[in-house]
Coordinates of C-alpha atoms in Angstrom, one line a residue:
X311 CA 80.7 -146.8 -58.0
X312 CA 84.5 -146.7 -57.7
X313 CA 86.5 -148.5 -55.0
X314 CA 86.4 -147.1 -51.5
X315 CA 89.0 -144.7 -50.1
X316 CA 90.9 -146.3 -47.1
X317 CA 93.0 -144.8 -44.4
X318 CA 95.8 -147.0 -43.0
X319 CA 96.8 -146.3 -39.4
X320 CA 99.9 -148.3 -38.5
X321 CA 102.8 -147.5 -36.2
X322 CA 105.4 -149.4 -38.2
X323 CA 106.1 -147.5 -41.5
X324 CA 107.2 -150.6 -43.4
X325 CA 104.0 -152.4 -42.5
X326 CA 101.9 -149.4 -43.3
X327 CA 103.6 -149.1 -46.7
X328 CA 103.1 -152.8 -47.4
X329 CA 99.4 -152.5 -46.5
X330 CA 99.0 -149.4 -48.7
X331 CA 100.5 -151.3 -51.7
X332 CA 98.4 -154.4 -51.2
X333 CA 95.2 -152.3 -50.9
X334 CA 96.0 -150.3 -54.0
X335 CA 96.6 -153.6 -55.9
X336 CA 93.0 -154.6 -54.8
X337 CA 91.8 -151.4 -56.4
X338 CA 91.3 -149.3 -53.3
X339 CA 92.3 -145.6 -53.0
X340 CA 94.8 -145.3 -50.2
X341 CA 95.9 -141.6 -50.2
X342 CA 98.1 -141.8 -47.1
X343 CA 98.9 -143.7 -43.9
X344 CA 99.1 -142.4 -40.3
X345 CA 101.4 -143.7 -37.5
X346 CA 99.7 -142.1 -34.5
X347 CA 96.2 -141.4 -33.2
X348 CA 96.6 -137.7 -33.5
X349 CA 97.7 -138.0 -37.1
X350 CA 94.9 -140.4 -37.9
X351 CA 92.3 -137.8 -36.7
X352 CA 93.9 -135.1 -38.9
X353 CA 94.0 -137.5 -41.9
X354 CA 90.3 -138.4 -41.5
X355 CA 89.3 -134.7 -41.5
X356 CA 91.5 -134.1 -44.5
X357 CA 90.7 -137.1 -46.8
X358 CA 87.3 -138.3 -45.4
X359 CA 87.9 -142.0 -46.1
X360 CA 85.2 -144.6 -46.5
X361 CA 87.0 -147.0 -44.1
X362 CA 89.8 -147.0 -41.6
X363 CA 92.3 -149.9 -41.0
X364 CA 93.3 -149.3 -37.5
X365 CA 96.2 -150.9 -35.5
X366 CA 95.6 -150.8 -31.8
X367 CA 99.2 -150.2 -30.9
X368 CA 100.3 -146.7 -32.2
X369 CA 103.0 -144.2 -31.5
X370 CA 102.2 -141.3 -29.2
X371 CA 99.9 -141.1 -26.2
X372 CA 96.7 -142.1 -28.0
X373 CA 96.3 -145.8 -28.9
X374 CA 94.1 -147.1 -31.8
X375 CA 91.0 -147.8 -29.6
X376 CA 90.9 -144.2 -28.4
X377 CA 91.5 -142.9 -31.9
X378 CA 88.7 -145.2 -33.2
X379 CA 86.3 -144.0 -30.5
X380 CA 87.0 -140.4 -31.4
X381 CA 86.5 -141.0 -35.2
X382 CA 83.3 -142.9 -34.5
X383 CA 82.0 -140.0 -32.4
X384 CA 82.9 -137.3 -34.9
X385 CA 82.4 -139.1 -38.3
X386 CA 80.2 -142.0 -39.5
X387 CA 83.2 -144.1 -40.8
X388 CA 83.5 -147.9 -40.4
X389 CA 86.7 -149.2 -38.6
X390 CA 88.4 -152.5 -38.9
X391 CA 91.0 -153.3 -36.2
X392 CA 94.2 -154.9 -37.7
X393 CA 96.5 -156.0 -34.9
X394 CA 98.8 -158.6 -33.7
X395 CA 97.4 -158.5 -30.2
X396 CA 94.4 -160.7 -29.3
X397 CA 94.4 -160.0 -25.6
X398 CA 90.9 -160.4 -24.0
X399 CA 91.1 -157.1 -22.2
X400 CA 92.0 -155.2 -25.3
X401 CA 89.3 -157.0 -27.2
X402 CA 86.7 -155.9 -24.6
X403 CA 87.8 -152.3 -25.0
X404 CA 87.7 -152.6 -28.7
X405 CA 84.1 -153.8 -28.6
X406 CA 82.9 -150.6 -27.1
X407 CA 83.9 -148.7 -30.2
X408 CA 81.6 -151.0 -32.3
X409 CA 84.2 -151.9 -35.0
X410 CA 83.1 -153.6 -38.2
X411 CA 85.9 -156.2 -38.0
X412 CA 88.8 -157.4 -35.8
X413 CA 91.7 -159.0 -37.8
X414 CA 94.8 -160.7 -36.3
X415 CA 98.0 -160.2 -38.2
X416 CA 99.2 -161.7 -40.4
X417 CA 96.1 -161.5 -42.6
X418 CA 95.8 -162.7 -46.2
X419 CA 94.7 -160.5 -49.1
X420 CA 91.5 -162.5 -49.5
X421 CA 90.6 -162.2 -45.8
X422 CA 91.5 -158.6 -45.8
X423 CA 89.5 -157.8 -48.9
X424 CA 86.4 -159.8 -47.8
X425 CA 86.4 -158.0 -44.4
X426 CA 86.7 -154.6 -46.1
X427 CA 83.9 -155.3 -48.6
X428 CA 81.6 -156.8 -45.9
X429 CA 82.3 -153.8 -43.6
X430 CA 81.6 -151.3 -46.3
X431 CA 78.4 -153.1 -47.4
X432 CA 77.2 -153.5 -43.8
X433 CA 78.0 -149.8 -43.1
X434 CA 76.0 -148.7 -46.1
X435 CA 73.1 -151.0 -45.1
X436 CA 73.2 -149.8 -41.5
X437 CA 73.3 -146.2 -42.6
X438 CA 70.3 -146.7 -44.9
X439 CA 68.5 -148.4 -42.0
X440 CA 69.4 -145.6 -39.6
X441 CA 68.2 -143.0 -42.1
X442 CA 65.0 -145.0 -42.7
X443 CA 64.4 -145.3 -38.9
X444 CA 65.2 -141.6 -38.5
X445 CA 62.7 -140.8 -41.3
X446 CA 60.0 -143.0 -39.7
X447 CA 60.8 -141.5 -36.3
X448 CA 60.6 -137.9 -37.8
X449 CA 57.3 -138.7 -39.5
X450 CA 55.8 -140.3 -36.4
X451 CA 57.0 -137.4 -34.2
X452 CA 55.6 -134.9 -36.6
X453 CA 52.0 -136.2 -37.0
X454 CA 49.3 -134.8 -34.8
X455 CA 47.9 -138.1 -33.6
X456 CA 49.5 -139.9 -30.6
X457 CA 51.4 -143.0 -31.6
X458 CA 52.6 -145.9 -29.5
X459 CA 54.5 -148.8 -31.0
X460 CA 54.9 -152.1 -29.1
X461 CA 56.7 -155.4 -29.6
X462 CA 55.0 -158.8 -29.8
X463 CA 54.8 -158.9 -26.0
X464 CA 52.8 -155.7 -25.8
X465 CA 55.8 -153.8 -24.4
X466 CA 56.4 -150.2 -25.6
X467 CA 59.2 -149.6 -28.1
X468 CA 58.4 -146.0 -29.1
X469 CA 56.1 -143.1 -28.3
X470 CA 55.9 -139.9 -30.3
X471 CA 55.6 -136.4 -28.7
X472 CA 51.8 -136.4 -29.1
X473 CA 51.6 -139.6 -27.1
X474 CA 53.9 -138.3 -24.5
X475 CA 51.8 -135.2 -24.1
X476 CA 48.5 -137.1 -23.8
X477 CA 49.7 -139.8 -21.4
X478 CA 52.1 -137.7 -19.4
X479 CA 54.9 -140.3 -19.9
X480 CA 58.2 -139.6 -21.6
X481 CA 59.5 -141.9 -24.4
X482 CA 62.7 -142.6 -22.5
X483 CA 60.7 -143.7 -19.5
X484 CA 58.4 -146.1 -21.2
X485 CA 60.8 -148.3 -23.2
X486 CA 60.0 -151.9 -22.3
X487 CA 57.0 -151.0 -20.2
X488 CA 53.7 -152.9 -20.8
X489 CA 51.4 -150.7 -22.9
X490 CA 48.5 -151.0 -20.4
X491 CA 50.7 -149.4 -17.7
X492 CA 50.9 -146.2 -19.9
X493 CA 47.8 -146.5 -22.0
X494 CA 45.3 -146.8 -19.2
X495 CA 41.8 -146.6 -20.5
X496 CA 38.3 -146.9 -18.9
X497 CA 34.7 -146.6 -20.0
X498 CA 33.6 -143.0 -19.4
X499 CA 30.0 -143.9 -18.4
X500 CA 30.6 -147.0 -16.3
X501 CA 34.1 -146.3 -15.0
X502 CA 35.0 -149.9 -15.8
X503 CA 38.1 -151.2 -17.4
X504 CA 38.3 -151.4 -21.2
X505 CA 40.2 -154.2 -23.0
X506 CA 43.5 -152.8 -24.1
X507 CA 43.6 -152.7 -28.0
X508 CA 47.2 -153.8 -28.0
X509 CA 46.4 -157.2 -26.6
X510 CA 43.3 -157.4 -28.7
X511 CA 45.3 -156.9 -31.9
X512 CA 48.0 -159.4 -30.8
X513 CA 45.3 -162.0 -30.3
X514 CA 43.3 -161.4 -33.4
X515 CA 46.0 -160.1 -35.8
X516 CA 43.4 -157.6 -37.0
X517 CA 42.8 -153.9 -36.7
X518 CA 40.9 -153.0 -33.6
X519 CA 39.2 -149.7 -32.5
X520 CA 38.0 -148.4 -29.2
X521 CA 34.4 -148.4 -28.2
X522 CA 32.6 -145.1 -27.7
X523 CA 33.0 -143.2 -24.5
X524 CA 36.6 -144.4 -23.9
X525 CA 38.6 -142.3 -21.6
X526 CA 42.4 -142.3 -21.2
X527 CA 43.7 -141.8 -17.6
X528 CA 46.9 -139.8 -17.9
X529 CA 49.8 -140.1 -15.5
X530 CA 48.6 -137.2 -13.4
X531 CA 45.1 -138.7 -13.2
X532 CA 43.5 -136.4 -15.9
X533 CA 40.7 -138.1 -17.8
X534 CA 40.9 -137.5 -21.5
X535 CA 38.2 -138.8 -23.9
X536 CA 39.9 -140.4 -26.9
X537 CA 39.4 -142.2 -30.2
X538 CA 41.9 -144.8 -31.2
X539 CA 42.7 -147.8 -33.4
X540 CA 45.4 -150.5 -33.1
X541 CA 46.9 -152.3 -36.1
X542 CA 49.4 -155.2 -36.3
X543 CA 52.9 -154.5 -37.7
X544 CA 53.5 -157.3 -40.2
X545 CA 56.9 -158.1 -41.8
X546 CA 57.5 -159.3 -45.3
X547 CA 56.9 -162.9 -44.3
X548 CA 53.5 -162.1 -42.8
X549 CA 54.6 -162.4 -39.2
X550 CA 53.3 -160.0 -36.5
X551 CA 56.3 -158.1 -35.2
X552 CA 54.4 -155.6 -33.0
X553 CA 51.4 -153.3 -32.8
X554 CA 51.0 -149.6 -33.7
X555 CA 48.5 -147.8 -31.6
X556 CA 47.2 -144.5 -32.9
X557 CA 44.9 -142.3 -30.8
X558 CA 43.9 -138.7 -30.3
X559 CA 42.0 -136.5 -27.8
X560 CA 38.4 -135.8 -28.7
X561 CA 37.9 -133.2 -26.0
X562 CA 37.4 -130.4 -28.5
X563 CA 35.2 -132.6 -30.7
X564 CA 33.1 -133.5 -27.7
X565 CA 32.8 -129.8 -26.8
X566 CA 31.8 -129.1 -30.4
X567 CA 29.3 -131.9 -30.2
X568 CA 27.9 -130.5 -27.0
X569 CA 27.6 -127.1 -28.5
X570 CA 25.9 -128.5 -31.6
X571 CA 23.4 -130.5 -29.5
X572 CA 22.8 -127.4 -27.4
X573 CA 22.4 -125.3 -30.5
X574 CA 20.0 -127.9 -31.9
X575 CA 18.0 -127.9 -28.7
X576 CA 18.0 -124.1 -28.6
X577 CA 16.8 -124.1 -32.2
X578 CA 14.0 -126.6 -31.4
X579 CA 13.0 -124.6 -28.3
X580 CA 12.9 -121.4 -30.3
X581 CA 11.1 -123.1 -33.2
X582 CA 8.4 -124.3 -30.9
X583 CA 8.2 -121.2 -28.8
X584 CA 7.5 -118.9 -31.7
X585 CA 3.8 -118.0 -31.7
X586 CA 3.6 -117.7 -35.5
X587 CA 2.8 -120.9 -37.4
X588 CA 5.9 -122.3 -39.1
X589 CA 5.7 -125.2 -41.5
X590 CA 8.3 -126.7 -43.9
X591 CA 7.0 -128.1 -47.1
X592 CA 8.6 -130.3 -49.8
X593 CA 8.1 -129.8 -53.5
X594 CA 4.9 -131.9 -53.5
X595 CA 3.3 -129.5 -50.9
X596 CA 3.6 -132.0 -48.1
X597 CA 4.2 -130.5 -44.6
X598 CA 7.4 -132.3 -43.4
X599 CA 7.9 -130.2 -40.3
X600 CA 5.8 -128.0 -38.1
X601 CA 6.2 -126.1 -34.9
X602 CA 3.9 -126.4 -31.9
X603 CA 1.8 -123.3 -32.9
X604 CA 1.2 -124.8 -36.4
X605 CA 0.3 -128.2 -35.0
X606 CA -2.2 -126.6 -32.6
X607 CA -3.9 -124.1 -35.0
X608 CA -3.9 -126.4 -38.0
X609 CA -4.8 -129.5 -36.1
X610 CA -2.0 -131.4 -37.7
X611 CA -1.8 -135.2 -37.0
X612 CA 1.5 -137.1 -36.9
X613 CA 3.2 -136.0 -40.0
X614 CA 2.6 -138.4 -42.9
X615 CA 3.6 -137.3 -46.4
X616 CA 0.5 -138.9 -47.9
X617 CA -1.9 -137.0 -45.6
X618 CA -0.4 -133.6 -44.7
X619 CA -0.8 -131.5 -47.9
X620 CA -0.4 -127.9 -46.9
X621 CA -3.4 -126.7 -48.9
X622 CA -5.7 -129.1 -47.0
X623 CA -4.8 -127.7 -43.6
X624 CA -4.3 -124.0 -44.5
X625 CA -7.1 -123.6 -47.0
X626 CA -9.3 -126.7 -46.6
X627 CA -9.0 -127.5 -50.3
X628 CA -8.0 -130.6 -52.2
X629 CA -5.5 -128.7 -54.4
X630 CA -3.5 -125.5 -54.3
X631 CA -5.8 -122.5 -54.5
X632 CA -5.3 -119.8 -57.1
X633 CA -2.7 -117.3 -56.1
X634 CA -1.0 -119.9 -53.8
X635 CA 2.2 -118.4 -52.5
X636 CA 3.9 -121.7 -52.5
X637 CA 3.3 -122.1 -56.2
X638 CA 4.5 -118.6 -56.9
X639 CA 7.6 -119.2 -54.8
X640 CA 8.4 -122.4 -56.7
X641 CA 8.1 -120.6 -60.0
X642 CA 10.0 -117.4 -59.1
X643 CA 12.5 -119.0 -56.6
X644 CA 12.1 -115.7 -54.7
X645 CA 10.5 -115.1 -51.2
X646 CA 7.0 -113.9 -51.4
X647 CA 4.6 -112.3 -48.8
X648 CA 0.9 -111.7 -49.0
X649 CA -2.1 -111.2 -46.7
X650 CA -5.5 -112.9 -47.0
X651 CA -8.6 -113.7 -45.1
X652 CA -8.7 -117.4 -44.8
X653 CA -12.3 -118.6 -44.2
X654 CA -11.1 -122.2 -43.4
X655 CA -9.2 -120.8 -40.4
X656 CA -11.6 -117.9 -39.8
X657 CA -8.8 -115.4 -39.6
X658 CA -6.7 -112.9 -41.5
X659 CA -3.2 -114.3 -42.1
X660 CA 0.1 -113.1 -43.4
X661 CA 2.0 -115.8 -45.3
X662 CA 5.7 -115.6 -46.0
X663 CA 7.0 -118.3 -48.3
X664 CA 10.7 -118.7 -48.3
X665 CA 12.6 -121.0 -50.7
X666 CA 15.4 -123.3 -49.5
X667 CA 18.1 -124.6 -51.8
X668 CA 20.5 -127.6 -51.7
X669 CA 24.3 -127.3 -52.3
X670 CA 23.6 -127.5 -56.1
X671 CA 21.2 -124.6 -55.9
X672 CA 18.2 -126.9 -56.5
X673 CA 15.0 -125.6 -54.8
X674 CA 14.0 -128.5 -52.5
X675 CA 11.8 -127.0 -49.8
X676 CA 9.7 -124.1 -48.7
X677 CA 9.4 -122.5 -45.3
X678 CA 6.0 -121.0 -44.5
X679 CA 5.8 -118.4 -41.7
X680 CA 2.1 -117.7 -41.1
X681 CA 1.0 -115.0 -38.7
X682 CA -2.5 -114.4 -37.4
X683 CA -3.1 -110.7 -38.2
X684 CA -6.8 -110.6 -37.4
X685 CA -6.3 -108.1 -34.5
X686 CA -4.0 -106.1 -36.6
X687 CA -6.6 -105.9 -39.4
X688 CA -9.2 -104.8 -36.8
X689 CA -6.8 -102.0 -35.6
X690 CA -6.1 -101.0 -39.2
X691 CA -9.8 -100.8 -40.0
X692 CA -10.3 -98.7 -36.9
X693 CA -7.4 -96.5 -38.0
X694 CA -8.9 -96.1 -41.4
X695 CA -12.3 -95.3 -40.0
X696 CA -10.8 -92.8 -37.6
X697 CA -8.8 -91.3 -40.5
X698 CA -12.0 -91.0 -42.6
X699 CA -13.8 -89.4 -39.6
X700 CA -10.8 -87.1 -39.1
X701 CA -10.8 -86.1 -42.7
X702 CA -14.5 -85.4 -42.6
X703 CA -14.1 -83.3 -39.4
X704 CA -11.1 -81.5 -40.9
X705 CA -13.0 -80.6 -44.1
X706 CA -16.3 -79.8 -42.4
X707 CA -14.9 -77.8 -39.5
X708 CA -16.0 -74.1 -39.6
X709 CA -12.7 -73.2 -38.1
X710 CA -9.8 -72.4 -40.5
X711 CA -7.2 -75.2 -40.2
X712 CA -3.8 -75.3 -41.9
X713 CA -0.6 -77.5 -41.5
X714 CA 2.7 -75.7 -41.9
X715 CA 6.3 -76.8 -41.9
X716 CA 9.3 -75.2 -40.2
X717 CA 9.5 -72.5 -42.9
X718 CA 5.8 -71.8 -42.4
X719 CA 4.9 -73.2 -45.8
X720 CA 1.3 -74.5 -45.9
X721 CA 1.3 -78.3 -46.6
X722 CA -2.5 -78.7 -46.1
X723 CA -5.6 -76.7 -45.5
X724 CA -9.4 -77.4 -45.0
X725 CA -12.3 -76.1 -47.1
X726 CA -13.1 -73.3 -44.6
X727 CA -9.6 -71.9 -45.0
X728 CA -9.9 -72.0 -48.8
X729 CA -13.3 -70.2 -48.6
X730 CA -11.9 -67.6 -46.3
X731 CA -9.0 -66.9 -48.7
X732 CA -11.3 -67.2 -51.7
X733 CA -8.7 -69.4 -53.4
X734 CA -8.8 -73.1 -54.5
X735 CA -6.8 -75.4 -52.2
X736 CA -4.3 -76.3 -54.9
X737 CA -3.2 -72.6 -55.1
X738 CA -2.8 -72.5 -51.3
X739 CA -0.5 -75.5 -50.8
X740 CA 3.1 -74.5 -50.7
X741 CA 2.4 -70.8 -50.0
X742 CA 3.7 -69.0 -47.0
X743 CA 0.9 -68.7 -44.4
X744 CA 2.0 -65.0 -44.0
X745 CA 0.4 -64.3 -47.4
X746 CA -3.0 -64.8 -45.7
X747 CA -2.5 -63.6 -42.2
X748 CA 0.4 -62.6 -39.9
X749 CA 1.4 -66.1 -38.6
X750 CA 5.1 -65.5 -37.7
X751 CA 4.1 -65.4 -34.1
X752 CA 3.0 -69.0 -34.4
X753 CA 6.4 -70.5 -35.2
X754 CA 7.0 -74.0 -33.8
X755 CA 8.5 -74.2 -30.3
X756 CA 9.4 -77.7 -29.2
X757 CA 9.6 -76.6 -25.5
X758 CA 6.2 -74.9 -25.8
X759 CA 4.2 -77.0 -28.2
X760 CA 1.0 -74.9 -27.9
X761 CA 0.4 -71.1 -28.3
X762 CA -2.5 -68.7 -28.8
X763 CA -3.0 -65.2 -30.2
X764 CA -5.6 -62.8 -31.6
X765 CA -4.8 -61.1 -34.9
X766 CA -6.5 -58.7 -37.3
X767 CA -6.1 -59.3 -41.1
X768 CA -5.7 -56.7 -43.7
X769 CA -9.3 -57.2 -44.7
X770 CA -10.3 -56.2 -41.2
X771 CA -11.2 -59.7 -40.0
X772 CA -10.4 -60.7 -36.5
X773 CA -9.0 -64.2 -36.0
X774 CA -8.2 -66.2 -32.8
X775 CA -5.2 -68.4 -33.6
X776 CA -4.1 -71.5 -31.7
X777 CA -1.1 -73.6 -32.8
X778 CA 0.2 -77.0 -31.8
X779 CA 3.7 -78.4 -32.8
X780 CA 3.4 -82.1 -33.8
X781 CA 6.5 -84.2 -33.0
X782 CA 7.3 -87.8 -33.9
X783 CA 8.0 -90.6 -31.4
X784 CA 11.6 -89.5 -31.2
X785 CA 10.7 -85.9 -30.5
X786 CA 11.6 -84.7 -34.0
X787 CA 9.4 -81.8 -35.4
X788 CA 7.0 -82.8 -38.1
X789 CA 4.7 -79.8 -38.6
X790 CA 2.5 -77.3 -36.9
X791 CA -1.3 -77.2 -36.9
X792 CA -2.7 -73.7 -36.8
X793 CA -6.5 -73.4 -36.1
X794 CA -8.0 -70.0 -36.8
X795 CA -11.5 -69.0 -35.6
X796 CA -13.2 -65.9 -37.1
X797 CA -14.1 -63.7 -34.1
X798 CA -14.9 -60.6 -36.1
X799 CA -18.6 -60.6 -35.1
X800 CA -17.5 -61.2 -31.5
X801 CA -15.1 -58.3 -31.7
X802 CA -17.9 -56.0 -33.1
X803 CA -20.2 -57.2 -30.3
X804 CA -17.5 -56.6 -27.8
X805 CA -17.0 -53.0 -29.2
X806 CA -20.8 -52.4 -29.0
X807 CA -20.8 -53.7 -25.5
X808 CA -18.0 -51.5 -24.5
X809 CA -19.8 -48.4 -26.1
X810 CA -23.0 -49.4 -24.3
X811 CA -21.1 -49.8 -21.1
X812 CA -19.6 -46.3 -21.5
X813 CA -23.0 -44.8 -22.2
X814 CA -24.5 -46.7 -19.2
X815 CA -21.8 -45.4 -17.0
X816 CA -22.5 -41.8 -18.1
X817 CA -26.2 -42.3 -17.4
X818 CA -25.5 -43.8 -14.0
X819 CA -23.3 -40.8 -13.2
X820 CA -26.0 -38.4 -14.2
X821 CA -28.5 -40.3 -12.0
X822 CA -26.1 -40.3 -9.2
X823 CA -25.6 -36.5 -9.5
X824 CA -29.4 -36.0 -9.6
X825 CA -29.8 -38.2 -6.7
X826 CA -27.2 -36.3 -4.7
X827 CA -29.1 -33.0 -5.6
X828 CA -32.5 -34.4 -4.7
X829 CA -31.2 -35.8 -1.4
X830 CA -29.7 -32.5 -0.5
X831 CA -32.9 -30.6 -1.1
X832 CA -34.9 -33.0 1.0
X833 CA -32.6 -32.6 3.9
X834 CA -32.9 -28.8 3.7
X835 CA -36.7 -29.0 3.7
X836 CA -36.6 -31.2 6.7
X837 CA -34.4 -28.6 8.5
X838 CA -36.8 -25.8 7.5
X839 CA -39.8 -27.7 8.7
X840 CA -38.0 -28.3 11.9
X841 CA -37.3 -24.6 12.3
X842 CA -40.9 -23.7 11.4
X843 CA -42.2 -26.2 14.0
X844 CA -39.9 -24.7 16.6
X845 CA -41.1 -21.2 15.8
X846 CA -44.8 -22.2 15.9
X847 CA -44.2 -23.8 19.2
X848 CA -42.6 -20.6 20.6
X849 CA -45.5 -18.5 19.2
X850 CA -48.0 -20.8 20.9
X851 CA -46.3 -20.4 24.2
X852 CA -46.1 -16.6 23.8
X853 CA -49.9 -16.5 23.0
X854 CA -50.6 -18.4 26.1
X855 CA -48.6 -16.1 28.2

């Protein structure tokens, strides 16, 4: 690295020129000299020197101390005062500007050069230190955890923004405060004080962590559960120079833990509330977990891997039975479902075997979900029986029965219908029902699911039709059942009865007419007899006279 660039600020041109010459002989770069404070500020901006030799007495309104203060505020440049004035008051003013040296004229070359070199070295060292401190401060301010740094007395030297946020104290407020005044912690369960980790670290010289259930009381009284650790700050000689305390809120973690515990409890409650038997098996067929239903129905003891073989409790055997779903599941690595009647349990059961894999896709366990389906089997058998009986009734019914879709295509018919049409059933299925009789009047009507009618076929047969629309549980049309009863004989009988009734009515009319005639004659005879009697009576009276 070359020699530094130096700006000379001297109100006497001859002295300035002499200093410039001497400095150049020492190997320094001295591009120019300034005689006033205003000129010095301009030359600093123009040449950006590495050091300024500043006389306190300058021409113009601005003296060297004011010029140095402005240079220090605007630029990071070391300043050495070179003056003939050693007045105490001036010295005190000069201290405020934090100069790197204060030389009284006259000054030797050796003294001048040594002060320049020391100032430049010290300035570089201070700059590196400031940059390092700034870097550390930036790092500490950027991390998410809260950080408090103390001295060897336990007094706070630094707090990062995260610590400010959690404690409610500002970094500028806490400098020099005892850590326990800001980092106030208690036990969450007892409410008692907890030993401050800063003092613990200072006493032991070792890293210290907080006990569980520690709560930080913030400035506003808010209680925040935290985790933390404290560690000693040790210099290159092994001496403790302070403590760094790192902590963070565990509010979200505790919420998550609460949710996990609640979820686990919910799972346990659900697991034990399910009425199906649920057991979890390892690869050796041992039951390692069971819900309450399984414990009760299987009579499981306290789970012991040497005594709780699944085949012993499910099947009452000493080894896996043939067709064991667990064995099949272990082989195929796929879920399997089957139903059996298990004599050992005296019930029909449905077994679902579900494989479970670890993170490396190794099959490690099976879950068995076993349901008692005895009642279902009874219902299924009743349904099968009813279906058989229905089929027998359907085929043995003397009525003609067909099932038709919306387009009136026949999807099924019974034997009586086949005999009536004189065709085999296979030739009837799929045909329009209108090929056999006029059934258009029987179209499905969801608002009027039943209808009835009498029709006469081309062959002269009379049929009494009744139809019923069959809907599913959602009200969607499935098919229509048409039942036809041959009423030809009944119609013939009705016709004969009508004819007989007509003949009977005619006979009755004749009898009524005859009766009317007979009754009329009888009345006339009675009138005649009455007249004859009257005449006889008159004749008798006349004879007597």
